XYZ file of C-alpha atoms in Angstrom:
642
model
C -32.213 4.682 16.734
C -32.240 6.533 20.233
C -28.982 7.824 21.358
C -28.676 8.448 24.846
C -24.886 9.921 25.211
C -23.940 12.059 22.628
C -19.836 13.525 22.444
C -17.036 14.880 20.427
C -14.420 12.811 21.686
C -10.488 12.495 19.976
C -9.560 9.379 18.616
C -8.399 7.070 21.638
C -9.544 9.211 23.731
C -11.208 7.811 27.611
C -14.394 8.357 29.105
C -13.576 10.572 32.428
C -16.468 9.938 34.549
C -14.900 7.686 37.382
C -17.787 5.650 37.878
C -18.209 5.086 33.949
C -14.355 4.219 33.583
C -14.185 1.705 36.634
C -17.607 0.104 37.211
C -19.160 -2.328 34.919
C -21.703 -1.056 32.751
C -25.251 -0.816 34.503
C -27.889 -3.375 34.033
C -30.973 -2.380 32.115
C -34.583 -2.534 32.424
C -35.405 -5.757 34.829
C -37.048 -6.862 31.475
C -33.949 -6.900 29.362
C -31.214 -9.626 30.093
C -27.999 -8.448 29.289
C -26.658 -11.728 27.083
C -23.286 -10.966 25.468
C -21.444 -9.480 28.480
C -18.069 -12.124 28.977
C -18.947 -14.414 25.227
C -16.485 -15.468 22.858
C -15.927 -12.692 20.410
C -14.520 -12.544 17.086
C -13.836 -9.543 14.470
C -12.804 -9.111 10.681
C -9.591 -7.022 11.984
C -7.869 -5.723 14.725
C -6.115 -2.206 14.531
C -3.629 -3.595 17.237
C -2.673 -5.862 20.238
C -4.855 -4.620 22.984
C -8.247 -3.520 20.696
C -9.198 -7.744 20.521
C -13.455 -8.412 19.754
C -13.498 -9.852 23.354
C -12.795 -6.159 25.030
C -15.971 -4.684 23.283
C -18.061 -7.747 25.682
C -16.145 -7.397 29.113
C -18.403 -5.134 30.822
C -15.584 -2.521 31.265
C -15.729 1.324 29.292
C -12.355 1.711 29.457
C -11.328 -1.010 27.093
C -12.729 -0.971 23.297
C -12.716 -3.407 20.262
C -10.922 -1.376 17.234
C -10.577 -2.333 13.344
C -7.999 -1.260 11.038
C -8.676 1.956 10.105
C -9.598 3.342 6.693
C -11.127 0.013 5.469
C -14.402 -0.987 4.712
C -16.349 -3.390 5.283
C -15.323 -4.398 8.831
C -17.301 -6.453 11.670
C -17.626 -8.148 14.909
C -19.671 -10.612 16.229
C -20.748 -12.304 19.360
C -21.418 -16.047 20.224
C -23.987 -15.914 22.906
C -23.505 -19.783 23.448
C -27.422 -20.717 22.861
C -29.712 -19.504 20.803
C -31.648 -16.577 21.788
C -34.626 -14.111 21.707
C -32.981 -10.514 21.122
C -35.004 -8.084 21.547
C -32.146 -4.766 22.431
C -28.616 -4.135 21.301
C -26.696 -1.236 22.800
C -23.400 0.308 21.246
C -21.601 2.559 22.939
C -19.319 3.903 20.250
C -15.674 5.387 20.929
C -14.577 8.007 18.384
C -14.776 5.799 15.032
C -18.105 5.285 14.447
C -19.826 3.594 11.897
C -22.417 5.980 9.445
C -23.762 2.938 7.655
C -24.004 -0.708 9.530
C -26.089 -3.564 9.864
C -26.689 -5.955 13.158
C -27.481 -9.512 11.872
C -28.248 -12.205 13.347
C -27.394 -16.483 12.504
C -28.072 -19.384 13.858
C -24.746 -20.726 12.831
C -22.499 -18.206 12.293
C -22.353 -18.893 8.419
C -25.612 -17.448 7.559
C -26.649 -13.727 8.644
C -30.227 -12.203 8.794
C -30.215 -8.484 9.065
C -32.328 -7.097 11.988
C -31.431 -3.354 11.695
C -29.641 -1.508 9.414
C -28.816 2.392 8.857
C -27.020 4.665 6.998
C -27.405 7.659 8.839
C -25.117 6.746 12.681
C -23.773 9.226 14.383
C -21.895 7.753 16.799
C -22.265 8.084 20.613
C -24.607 5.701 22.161
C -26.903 4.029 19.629
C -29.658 2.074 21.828
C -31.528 -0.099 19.549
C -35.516 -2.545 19.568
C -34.737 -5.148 17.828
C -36.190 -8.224 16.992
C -34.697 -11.514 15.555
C -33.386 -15.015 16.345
C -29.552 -16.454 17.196
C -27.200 -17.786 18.008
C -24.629 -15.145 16.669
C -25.068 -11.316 16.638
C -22.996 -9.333 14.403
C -22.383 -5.609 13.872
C -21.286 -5.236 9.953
C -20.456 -2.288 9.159
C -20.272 -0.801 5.698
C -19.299 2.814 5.620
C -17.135 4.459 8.479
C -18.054 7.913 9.981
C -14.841 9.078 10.178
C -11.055 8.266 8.826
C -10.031 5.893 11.137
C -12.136 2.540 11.683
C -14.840 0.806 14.049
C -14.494 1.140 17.304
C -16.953 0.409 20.265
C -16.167 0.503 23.772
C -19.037 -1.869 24.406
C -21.139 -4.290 22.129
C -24.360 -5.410 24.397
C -26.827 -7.880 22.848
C -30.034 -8.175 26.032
C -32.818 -11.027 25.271
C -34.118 -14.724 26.442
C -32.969 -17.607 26.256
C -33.655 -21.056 26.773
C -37.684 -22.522 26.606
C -36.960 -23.983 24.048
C -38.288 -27.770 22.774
C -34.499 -29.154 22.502
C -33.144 -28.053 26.800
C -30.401 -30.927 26.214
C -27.046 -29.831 25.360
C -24.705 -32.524 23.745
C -22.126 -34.730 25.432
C -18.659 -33.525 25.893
C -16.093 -33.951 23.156
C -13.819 -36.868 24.002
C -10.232 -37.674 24.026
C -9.266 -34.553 22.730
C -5.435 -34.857 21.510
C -2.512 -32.610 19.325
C -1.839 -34.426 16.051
C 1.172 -32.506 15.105
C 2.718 -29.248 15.695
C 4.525 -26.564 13.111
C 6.333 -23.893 13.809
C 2.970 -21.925 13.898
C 0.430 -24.395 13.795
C -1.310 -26.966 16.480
C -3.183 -29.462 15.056
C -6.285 -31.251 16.862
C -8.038 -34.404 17.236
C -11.263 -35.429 19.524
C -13.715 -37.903 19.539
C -17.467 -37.097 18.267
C -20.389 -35.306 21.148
C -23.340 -37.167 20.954
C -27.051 -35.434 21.463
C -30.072 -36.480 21.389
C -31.246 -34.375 18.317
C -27.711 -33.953 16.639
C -24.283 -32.164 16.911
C -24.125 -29.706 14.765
C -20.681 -28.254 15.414
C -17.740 -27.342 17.763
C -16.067 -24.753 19.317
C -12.492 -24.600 19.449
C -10.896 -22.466 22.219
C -7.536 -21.702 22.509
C -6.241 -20.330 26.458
C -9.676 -19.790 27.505
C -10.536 -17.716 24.568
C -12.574 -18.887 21.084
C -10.408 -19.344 17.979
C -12.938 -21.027 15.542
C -15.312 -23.431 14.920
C -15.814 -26.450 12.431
C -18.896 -29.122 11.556
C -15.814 -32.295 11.872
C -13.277 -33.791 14.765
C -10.309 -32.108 13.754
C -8.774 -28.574 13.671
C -5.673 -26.878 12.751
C -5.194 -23.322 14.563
C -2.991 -21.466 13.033
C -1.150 -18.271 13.080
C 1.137 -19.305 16.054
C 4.222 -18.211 17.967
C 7.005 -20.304 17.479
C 8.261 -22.826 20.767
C 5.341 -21.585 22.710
C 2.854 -23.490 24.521
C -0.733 -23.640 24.090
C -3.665 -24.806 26.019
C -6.901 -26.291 24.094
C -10.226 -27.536 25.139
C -13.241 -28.230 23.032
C -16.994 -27.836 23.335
C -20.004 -29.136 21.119
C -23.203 -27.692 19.944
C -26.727 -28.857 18.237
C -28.943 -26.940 16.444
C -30.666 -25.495 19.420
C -27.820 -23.625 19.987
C -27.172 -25.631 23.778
C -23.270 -25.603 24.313
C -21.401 -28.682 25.977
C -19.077 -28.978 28.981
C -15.473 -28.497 27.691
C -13.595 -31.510 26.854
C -10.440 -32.746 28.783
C -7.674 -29.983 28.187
C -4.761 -30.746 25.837
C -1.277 -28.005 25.894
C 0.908 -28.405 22.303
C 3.836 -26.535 22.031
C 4.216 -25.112 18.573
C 8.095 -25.975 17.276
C 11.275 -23.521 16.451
C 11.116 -21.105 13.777
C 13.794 -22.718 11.855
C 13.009 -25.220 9.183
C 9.837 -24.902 8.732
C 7.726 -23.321 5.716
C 8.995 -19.647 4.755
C 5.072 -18.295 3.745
C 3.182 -21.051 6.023
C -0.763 -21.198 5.111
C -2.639 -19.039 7.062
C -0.350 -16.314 7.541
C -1.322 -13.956 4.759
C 2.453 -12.349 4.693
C 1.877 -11.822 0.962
C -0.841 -9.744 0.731
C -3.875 -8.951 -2.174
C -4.409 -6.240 -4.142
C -6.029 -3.310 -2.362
C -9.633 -3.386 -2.790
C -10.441 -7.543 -2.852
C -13.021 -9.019 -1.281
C -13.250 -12.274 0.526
C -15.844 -13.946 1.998
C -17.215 -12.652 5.122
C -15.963 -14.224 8.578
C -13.447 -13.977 10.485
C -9.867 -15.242 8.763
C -9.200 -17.992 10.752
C -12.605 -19.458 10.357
C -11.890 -19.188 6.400
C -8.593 -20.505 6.756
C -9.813 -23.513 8.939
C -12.857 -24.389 6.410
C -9.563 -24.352 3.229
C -7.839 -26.706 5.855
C -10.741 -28.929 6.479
C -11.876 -29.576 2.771
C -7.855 -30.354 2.193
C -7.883 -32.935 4.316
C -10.888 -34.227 2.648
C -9.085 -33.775 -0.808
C -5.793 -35.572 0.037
C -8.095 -38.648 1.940
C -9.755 -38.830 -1.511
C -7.172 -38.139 -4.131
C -3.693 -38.251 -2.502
C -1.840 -41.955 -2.649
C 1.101 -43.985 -2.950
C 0.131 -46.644 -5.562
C 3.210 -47.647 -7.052
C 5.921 -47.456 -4.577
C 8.985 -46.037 -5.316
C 8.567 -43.316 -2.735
C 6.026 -41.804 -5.006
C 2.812 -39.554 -4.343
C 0.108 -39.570 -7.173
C -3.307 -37.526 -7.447
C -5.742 -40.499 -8.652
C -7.839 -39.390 -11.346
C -10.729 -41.533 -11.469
C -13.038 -38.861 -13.776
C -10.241 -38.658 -16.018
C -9.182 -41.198 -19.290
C -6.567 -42.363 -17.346
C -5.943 -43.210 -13.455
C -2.847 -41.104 -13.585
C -2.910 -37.606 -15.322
C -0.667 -34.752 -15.454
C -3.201 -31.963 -14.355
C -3.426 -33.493 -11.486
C -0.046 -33.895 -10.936
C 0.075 -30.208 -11.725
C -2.532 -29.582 -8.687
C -1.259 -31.564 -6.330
C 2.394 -29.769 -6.377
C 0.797 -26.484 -6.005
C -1.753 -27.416 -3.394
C 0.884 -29.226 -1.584
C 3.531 -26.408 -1.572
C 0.774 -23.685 -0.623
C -0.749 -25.472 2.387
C 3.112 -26.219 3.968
C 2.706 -24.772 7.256
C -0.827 -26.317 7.702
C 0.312 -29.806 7.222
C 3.331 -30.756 8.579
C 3.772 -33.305 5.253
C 3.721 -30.811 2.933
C 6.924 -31.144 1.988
C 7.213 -35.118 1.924
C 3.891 -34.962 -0.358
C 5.515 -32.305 -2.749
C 8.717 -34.209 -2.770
C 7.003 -37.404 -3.713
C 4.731 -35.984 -6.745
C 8.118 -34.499 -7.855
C 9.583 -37.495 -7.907
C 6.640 -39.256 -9.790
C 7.022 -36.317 -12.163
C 10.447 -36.539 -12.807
C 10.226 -40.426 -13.350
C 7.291 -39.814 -16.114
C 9.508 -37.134 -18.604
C 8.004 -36.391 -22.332
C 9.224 -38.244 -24.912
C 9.666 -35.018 -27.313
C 11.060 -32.830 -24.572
C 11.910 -34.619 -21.668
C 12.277 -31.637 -19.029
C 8.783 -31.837 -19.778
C 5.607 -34.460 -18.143
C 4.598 -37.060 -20.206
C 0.624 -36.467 -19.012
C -0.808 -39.781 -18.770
C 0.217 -43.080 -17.104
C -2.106 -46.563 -16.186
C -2.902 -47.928 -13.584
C 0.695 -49.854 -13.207
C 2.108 -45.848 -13.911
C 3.649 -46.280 -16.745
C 2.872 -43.906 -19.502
C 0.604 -44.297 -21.852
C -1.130 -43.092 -24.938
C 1.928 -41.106 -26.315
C 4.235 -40.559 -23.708
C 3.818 -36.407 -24.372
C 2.875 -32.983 -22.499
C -0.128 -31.245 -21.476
C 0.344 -27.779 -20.818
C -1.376 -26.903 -17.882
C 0.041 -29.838 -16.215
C 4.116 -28.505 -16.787
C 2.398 -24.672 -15.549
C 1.355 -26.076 -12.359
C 4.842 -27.933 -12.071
C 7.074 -25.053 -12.723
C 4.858 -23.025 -9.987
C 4.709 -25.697 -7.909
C 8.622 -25.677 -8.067
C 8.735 -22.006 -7.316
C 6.678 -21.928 -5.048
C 8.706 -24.986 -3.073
C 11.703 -22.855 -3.974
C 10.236 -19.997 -2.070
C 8.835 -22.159 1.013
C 11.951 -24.556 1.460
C 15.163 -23.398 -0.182
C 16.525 -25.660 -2.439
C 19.645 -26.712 -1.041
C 17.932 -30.188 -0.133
C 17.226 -33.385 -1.729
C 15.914 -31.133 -4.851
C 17.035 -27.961 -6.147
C 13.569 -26.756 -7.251
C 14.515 -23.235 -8.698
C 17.225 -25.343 -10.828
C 14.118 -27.540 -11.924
C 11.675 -24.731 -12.275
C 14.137 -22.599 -14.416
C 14.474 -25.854 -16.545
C 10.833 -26.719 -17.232
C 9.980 -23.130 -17.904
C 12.220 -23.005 -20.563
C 10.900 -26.062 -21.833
C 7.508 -24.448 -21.861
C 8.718 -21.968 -23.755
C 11.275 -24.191 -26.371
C 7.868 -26.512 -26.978
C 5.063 -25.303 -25.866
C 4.972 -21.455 -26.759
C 4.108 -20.961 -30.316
C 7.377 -18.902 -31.136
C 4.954 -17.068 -33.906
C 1.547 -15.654 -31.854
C 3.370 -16.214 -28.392
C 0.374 -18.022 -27.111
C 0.452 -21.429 -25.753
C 0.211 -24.237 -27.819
C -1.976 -27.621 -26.378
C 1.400 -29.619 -25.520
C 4.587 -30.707 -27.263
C 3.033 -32.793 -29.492
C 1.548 -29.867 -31.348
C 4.195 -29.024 -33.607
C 4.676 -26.929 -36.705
C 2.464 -27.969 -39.915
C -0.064 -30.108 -38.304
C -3.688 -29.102 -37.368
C -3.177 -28.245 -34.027
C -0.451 -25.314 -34.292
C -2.392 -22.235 -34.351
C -5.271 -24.035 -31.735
C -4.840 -22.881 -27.944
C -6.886 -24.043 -24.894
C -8.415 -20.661 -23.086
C -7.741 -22.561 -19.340
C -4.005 -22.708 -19.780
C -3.896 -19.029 -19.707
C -2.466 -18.049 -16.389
C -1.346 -15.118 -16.562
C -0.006 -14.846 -13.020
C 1.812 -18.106 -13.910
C 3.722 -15.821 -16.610
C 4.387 -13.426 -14.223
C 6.002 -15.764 -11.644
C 8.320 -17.068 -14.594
C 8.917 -13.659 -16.159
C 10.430 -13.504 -11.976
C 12.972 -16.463 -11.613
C 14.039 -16.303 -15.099
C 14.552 -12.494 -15.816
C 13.104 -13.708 -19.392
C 11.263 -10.637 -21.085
C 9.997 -12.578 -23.105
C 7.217 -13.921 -20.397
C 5.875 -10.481 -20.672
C 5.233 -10.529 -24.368
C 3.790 -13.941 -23.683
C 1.606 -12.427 -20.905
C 0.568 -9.729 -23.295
C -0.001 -11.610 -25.598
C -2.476 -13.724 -24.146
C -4.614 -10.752 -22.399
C -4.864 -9.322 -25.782
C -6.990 -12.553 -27.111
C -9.136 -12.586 -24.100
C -10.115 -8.645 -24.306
C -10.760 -9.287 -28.077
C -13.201 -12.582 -27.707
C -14.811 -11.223 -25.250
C -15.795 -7.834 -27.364
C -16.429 -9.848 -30.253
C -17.756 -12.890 -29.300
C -19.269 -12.570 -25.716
C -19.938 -9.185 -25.449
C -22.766 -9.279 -23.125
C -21.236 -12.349 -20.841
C -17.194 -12.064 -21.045
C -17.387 -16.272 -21.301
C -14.428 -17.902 -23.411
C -14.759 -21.237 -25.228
C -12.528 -24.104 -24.553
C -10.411 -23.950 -27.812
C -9.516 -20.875 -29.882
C -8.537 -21.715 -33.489
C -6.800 -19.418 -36.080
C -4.710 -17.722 -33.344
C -1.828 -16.946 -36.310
C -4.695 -15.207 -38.072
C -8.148 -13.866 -35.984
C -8.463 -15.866 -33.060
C -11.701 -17.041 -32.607
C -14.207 -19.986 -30.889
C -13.978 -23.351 -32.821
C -16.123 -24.319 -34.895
C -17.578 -27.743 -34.107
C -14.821 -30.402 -32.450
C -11.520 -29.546 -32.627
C -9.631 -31.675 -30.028
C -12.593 -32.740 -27.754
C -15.910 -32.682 -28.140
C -18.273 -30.828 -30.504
C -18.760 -28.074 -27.420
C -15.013 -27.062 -28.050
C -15.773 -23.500 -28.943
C -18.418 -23.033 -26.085
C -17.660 -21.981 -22.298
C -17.601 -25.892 -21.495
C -15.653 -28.132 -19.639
C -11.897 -26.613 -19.623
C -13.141 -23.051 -20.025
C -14.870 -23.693 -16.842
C -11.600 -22.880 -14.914
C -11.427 -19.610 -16.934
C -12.948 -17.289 -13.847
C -10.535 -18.664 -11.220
C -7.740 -18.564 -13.744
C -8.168 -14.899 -14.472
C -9.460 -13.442 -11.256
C -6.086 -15.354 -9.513
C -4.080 -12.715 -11.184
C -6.900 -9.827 -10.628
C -6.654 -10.045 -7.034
C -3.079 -10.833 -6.954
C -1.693 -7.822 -9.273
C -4.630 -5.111 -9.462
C -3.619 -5.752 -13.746
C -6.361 -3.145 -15.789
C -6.707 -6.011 -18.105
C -6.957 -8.790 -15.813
C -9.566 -7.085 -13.435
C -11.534 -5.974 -16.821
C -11.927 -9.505 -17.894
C -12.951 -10.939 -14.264
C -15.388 -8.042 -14.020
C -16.957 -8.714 -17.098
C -17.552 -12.296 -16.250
C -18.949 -11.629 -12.595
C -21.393 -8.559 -13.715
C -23.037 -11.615 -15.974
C -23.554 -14.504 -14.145
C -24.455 -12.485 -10.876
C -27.307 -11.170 -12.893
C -27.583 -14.399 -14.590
C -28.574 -16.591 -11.655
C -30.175 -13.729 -9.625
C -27.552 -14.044 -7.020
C -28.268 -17.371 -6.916
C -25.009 -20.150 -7.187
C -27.465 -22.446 -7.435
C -28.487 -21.388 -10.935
C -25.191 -22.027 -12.510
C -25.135 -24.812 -14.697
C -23.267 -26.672 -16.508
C -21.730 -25.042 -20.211
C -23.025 -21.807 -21.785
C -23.045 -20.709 -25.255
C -20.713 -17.453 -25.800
C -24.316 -15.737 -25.356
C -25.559 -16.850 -22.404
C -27.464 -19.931 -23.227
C -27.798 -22.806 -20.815
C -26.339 -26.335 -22.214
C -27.193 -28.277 -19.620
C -28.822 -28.284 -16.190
C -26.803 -29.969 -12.935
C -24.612 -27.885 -10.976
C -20.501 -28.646 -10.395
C -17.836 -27.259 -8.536
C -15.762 -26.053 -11.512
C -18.650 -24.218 -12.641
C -19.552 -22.251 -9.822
C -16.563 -22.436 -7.952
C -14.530 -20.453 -9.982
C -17.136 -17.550 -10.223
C -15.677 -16.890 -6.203
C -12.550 -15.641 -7.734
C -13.746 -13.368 -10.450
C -16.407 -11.930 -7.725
C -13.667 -10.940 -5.386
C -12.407 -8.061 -7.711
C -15.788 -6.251 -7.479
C -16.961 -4.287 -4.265
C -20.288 -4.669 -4.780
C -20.192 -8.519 -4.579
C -19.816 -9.221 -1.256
C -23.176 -10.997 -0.742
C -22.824 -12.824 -3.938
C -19.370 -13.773 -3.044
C -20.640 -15.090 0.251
C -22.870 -16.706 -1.623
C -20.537 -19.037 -3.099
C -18.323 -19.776 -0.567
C -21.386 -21.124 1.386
C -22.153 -23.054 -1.935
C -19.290 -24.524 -2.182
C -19.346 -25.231 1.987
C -22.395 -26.735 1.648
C -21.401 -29.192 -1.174
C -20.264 -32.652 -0.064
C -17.043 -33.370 -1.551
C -17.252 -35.942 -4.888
C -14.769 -38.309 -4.199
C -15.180 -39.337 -8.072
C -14.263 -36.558 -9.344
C -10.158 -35.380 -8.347
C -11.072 -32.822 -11.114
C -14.409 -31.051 -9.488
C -12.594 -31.569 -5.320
C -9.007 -29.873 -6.937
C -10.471 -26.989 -8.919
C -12.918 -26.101 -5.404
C -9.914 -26.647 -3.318
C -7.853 -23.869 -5.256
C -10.658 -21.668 -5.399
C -10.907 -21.636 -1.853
C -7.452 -21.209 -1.175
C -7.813 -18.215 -3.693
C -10.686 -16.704 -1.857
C -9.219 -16.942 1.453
C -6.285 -14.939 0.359
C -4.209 -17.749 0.643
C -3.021 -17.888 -3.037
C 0.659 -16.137 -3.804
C 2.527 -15.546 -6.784
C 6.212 -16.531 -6.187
């Protein structure tokens, strides 16, 4: 590190000099070539208006990027708009420096390479050789020098560029068109940039200035002012790094604040825990790639089958085309991305009214959890008890979103079914959940309970709208199980089996096939869910027990695979032991949640969410695309507890 300025300046303060304040920074050696100066920049946080990424790259020491302050880790990075040779990277530090920081490098802004780290800054001018390839140059910083934040009054990236094999940037995006405004959301359409090696993304900017970026034709920006206008243009890139002309400009005007969704996706108004990770990037990037994959999800799984002004999730993995889980997803995916899509609420409203047309035949506030392919129900006509969770939260969370002084009163309907829960579904002796309604007193299911219907955040949401006490003995009651199977019977991983038998007694793992398959009492295919189901209320409460129980699971499979998500596989033994090899979304999806409540995870959490980026959606499987989609919505610090 060579530091070439060296000051003990007050927080905010300005450089005097004249010429330093006024001029642009001065060019260096003839062989450097100052890259970043005037590039799109981005940053994990902003301590306020007026301290954006982009002022750390205009040229000018009298304007400075700044982070929140007293929060680690924090970055910002450059797009230099073509790959490049960088061989020097100058910061020129304000006040808040960073003691311990990295500058990586990508070719594609997902994956980072370091090229310097330290952990001894000390602010000033830090005037670095470096050597590495990109497209994108990041400064990551991991431990602050002071109180307050990061904050540079210049970010300068010098190197080469161009020479390379592939000179030909791609075609301009075409036809680029708004597909639907919110109150706070634009959403885009273009047509596809051709190249003559391939595309492999685009750049959306927003006034002149980059937003995000996405591998597909269509974008949702979000975050917006209501009734204001808004100016887009488009431009494509291949793997060289080249950059397109901009596309034809398109101006949206976002719509009045009234009506529309009261905690829209995207705008993070109910915050995490303190202390939660998420996966590196900037937060609209992660919001756009939980956007993108949902509109993969609803092409897939979302459909109107049978008329009657009625949305189903298809469930071709399932026993039947129709199934109440899914039901169950599709109201709470539908009600947490309102503000996104502008159908959210005619989806929700539609799977509602499928739901209410399908009751239980023993409790009839209640979903009877399986219908053909002509939706009628089938096989019993009865409950499943994750599927009625997910529909009372999916009503609350409506309720919260909407009101419910429309077509549907969903807190009416919510306070209904979650006292049918608890008339026929809670066992009224242990307080833990029984499989459905049909598991009644004196047969061989009573004291038998499924380990993925425990949501304990779910309890705490009903516990909420009902004033019930009795949700938190239920909530108790359930955390209680988990902390004792995992000391007795997965000490060294924290995994639960699907089913739990002799919960009136010792719980414990069943023995052979209780309900499902002779893998019932290992961590198999329900039990999968178990890290996203847990870590959801982790991150979402700070709760001893809760975080205990994620942690537990994340310290094992991190060392498990080696960091590696590509080493999960599919169903463990309590103790660790493979069952199978393959790899699936439930399986190492829901390790993203669990990871979040640990602060040294961040690389293995980035780890999986470029996993699960990286994994084509399986349009066979509604149960594989549903369980990723809510883990990504959970890891973007998009999911909320009503």
């Amino acid at each position: 590190m060579k530091l070439t300025l060296k000051g003990a300046l007050t927080k905010g303060a300005v450089l005097l000099t004249a010429g330093l304040l006024l001029l642009p920074i001065a060019q260096a050696d003839a062989a450097d070539v100052l890259l970043s100066q005037g590039k799109a920049a981005t940053s994990s946080s902003i301590e306020d208006s007026g301290f954006e990424a982009g002022r750390a790259v205009d040229g000018n020491t009298a304007t400075r990027w700044a982070s929140l302050e007293g929060h680690d880790p924090e970055w910002i990075a450059i797009d230099l708009g073509a790959t490049a040779a960088i061989n020097r990277v100058k910061l020129t530090w304000e006040a808040a420096y960073g003691k311990s920081y990295k500058i990586q490098t990508s070719l594609n802004g997902t994956t980072w390479t370091d090229i310097f780290s330290t952990t001894t800054g000390n602010g000033a001018i830090d005037d670095l050789t470096v050597s590495g390839t990109g497209r994108y140059v990041r400064l990551y910083g991991t431990a602050r020098g002071t109180a307050w934040g990061y904050s540079l009054w210049e970010f300068q990236v010098y190197g080469t560029t161009g020479g390379g094999d592939d000179p030909q940037p791609p075609t301009a995006p075409t036809n680029l068109t708004s597909t639907g405004v919110t109150s706070s959301t634009v959403g885009l359409s273009w047509g596809a940039s051709t190249d003559n090696v391939g595309v492999t993304g685009y750049t959306i900017y927003r006034n002149g200035t980059a937003v995000g970026t996405t591998a597909g034709t269509t974008y949702t920006d979000m975050g917006l002012a209501a009734s204001t206008a808004y100016t887009y243009t488009v431009k494509a890139s291949d793997q060289a790094g080249n950059m397109s002309v901009a596309s034809n400009a398109v101006t949206a005007t976002t719509s009045g604040g009234t009506g529309g969704a009261a905690v829209p996706f995207g705008s993070h108004v109910i915050p995490y825990a303190a202390g939660m990770l998420k996966p590196s990037g900037t937060q609209a990037t992660l919001d756009q790639k939980v956007v993108d994959y949902y509109q993969r999800w609803k092409t897939a799984f979302l459909k109107q089958n049978c008329g009657n002004g009625w949305y189903q999730v298809i469930s071709p993995d399932a026993s039947h085309p129709y199934v109440g889980e899914a039901q169950g997803y599709g109201m709470v995916i539908s009600a947490t991305m309102a503000g996104a899509d502008p159908a959210a609420k005619t989806i929700f409203d539609g799977l509602l009214k499928y739901v209410l047309a399908h009751p239980s035949q023993y409790n009839s506030d209640l979903h009877a959890a399986e219908q053909d392919t002509s939706c009628n129900s089938d096989n019993g006509s009865d409950s499943a008890t994750d599927a009625d969770l997910d529909i009372a939260y999916g009503l609350l969370l409506a309720d919260r979103q909407w009101g419910s002084s429309g077509t549907y009163n969903y807190k009416s309907l919510a306070i209904r079914r979650i006292n049918a829960i608890k008339a026929s579904i809670v066992n009224p002796t242990t307080k833990l959940l029984r499989m459905g309604d049909w598991s009644t007193s004196g047969g061989k299911h009573y004291y038998i309970s499924r380990t993925s219907d425990w949501m304990v955040d779910h309890f705490r949401a009903f516990r909420k709208a009902t004033g019930d006490s009795s949700w938190d003995t239920v909530r108790t009651a359930h955390q209680n199980v988990i902390a004792s199977l995992q000391s007795s019977y997965a000490p060294s991983t924290g995994l639960l089996p699907d089913f739990v038998i002799n919960t009136n007694t010792s719980p414990r793992p069943a023995t052979g096939e209780v309900l499902e398959s002779p893998n019932d009492g290992k961590y198999w295919w329900n039990a999968c869910r178990v890290p996203w189901r847990i870590g959801a209320d982790a991150v979402t409460s700070a709760d001893a027990k809760s975080l205990a129980a994620a942690r537990k699971l994340n310290t094992w499979v991190k060392s498990k695979t080696g960091g590696n998500p590509s080493n999960i596989g599919i169903g463990y033994q309590l103790n660790g032991a493979q069952i199978e090899a393959g790899s699936d979304a439930c399986y190492f999806a829901s390790f993203a949640v669990a990871a979040m409540t640990d602060s040294g995870s961040q690389a293995w959490l980035d780890a999986l969410w470029n996993k699960m980026l990286v994994t084509p959606i399986d349009t066979s499987s509604y149960y594989a695309a549903s369980v990723q989609l809510q883990v990504m919505i959970a890891a973007s610090h998009n999911h909320w507890v009503p």
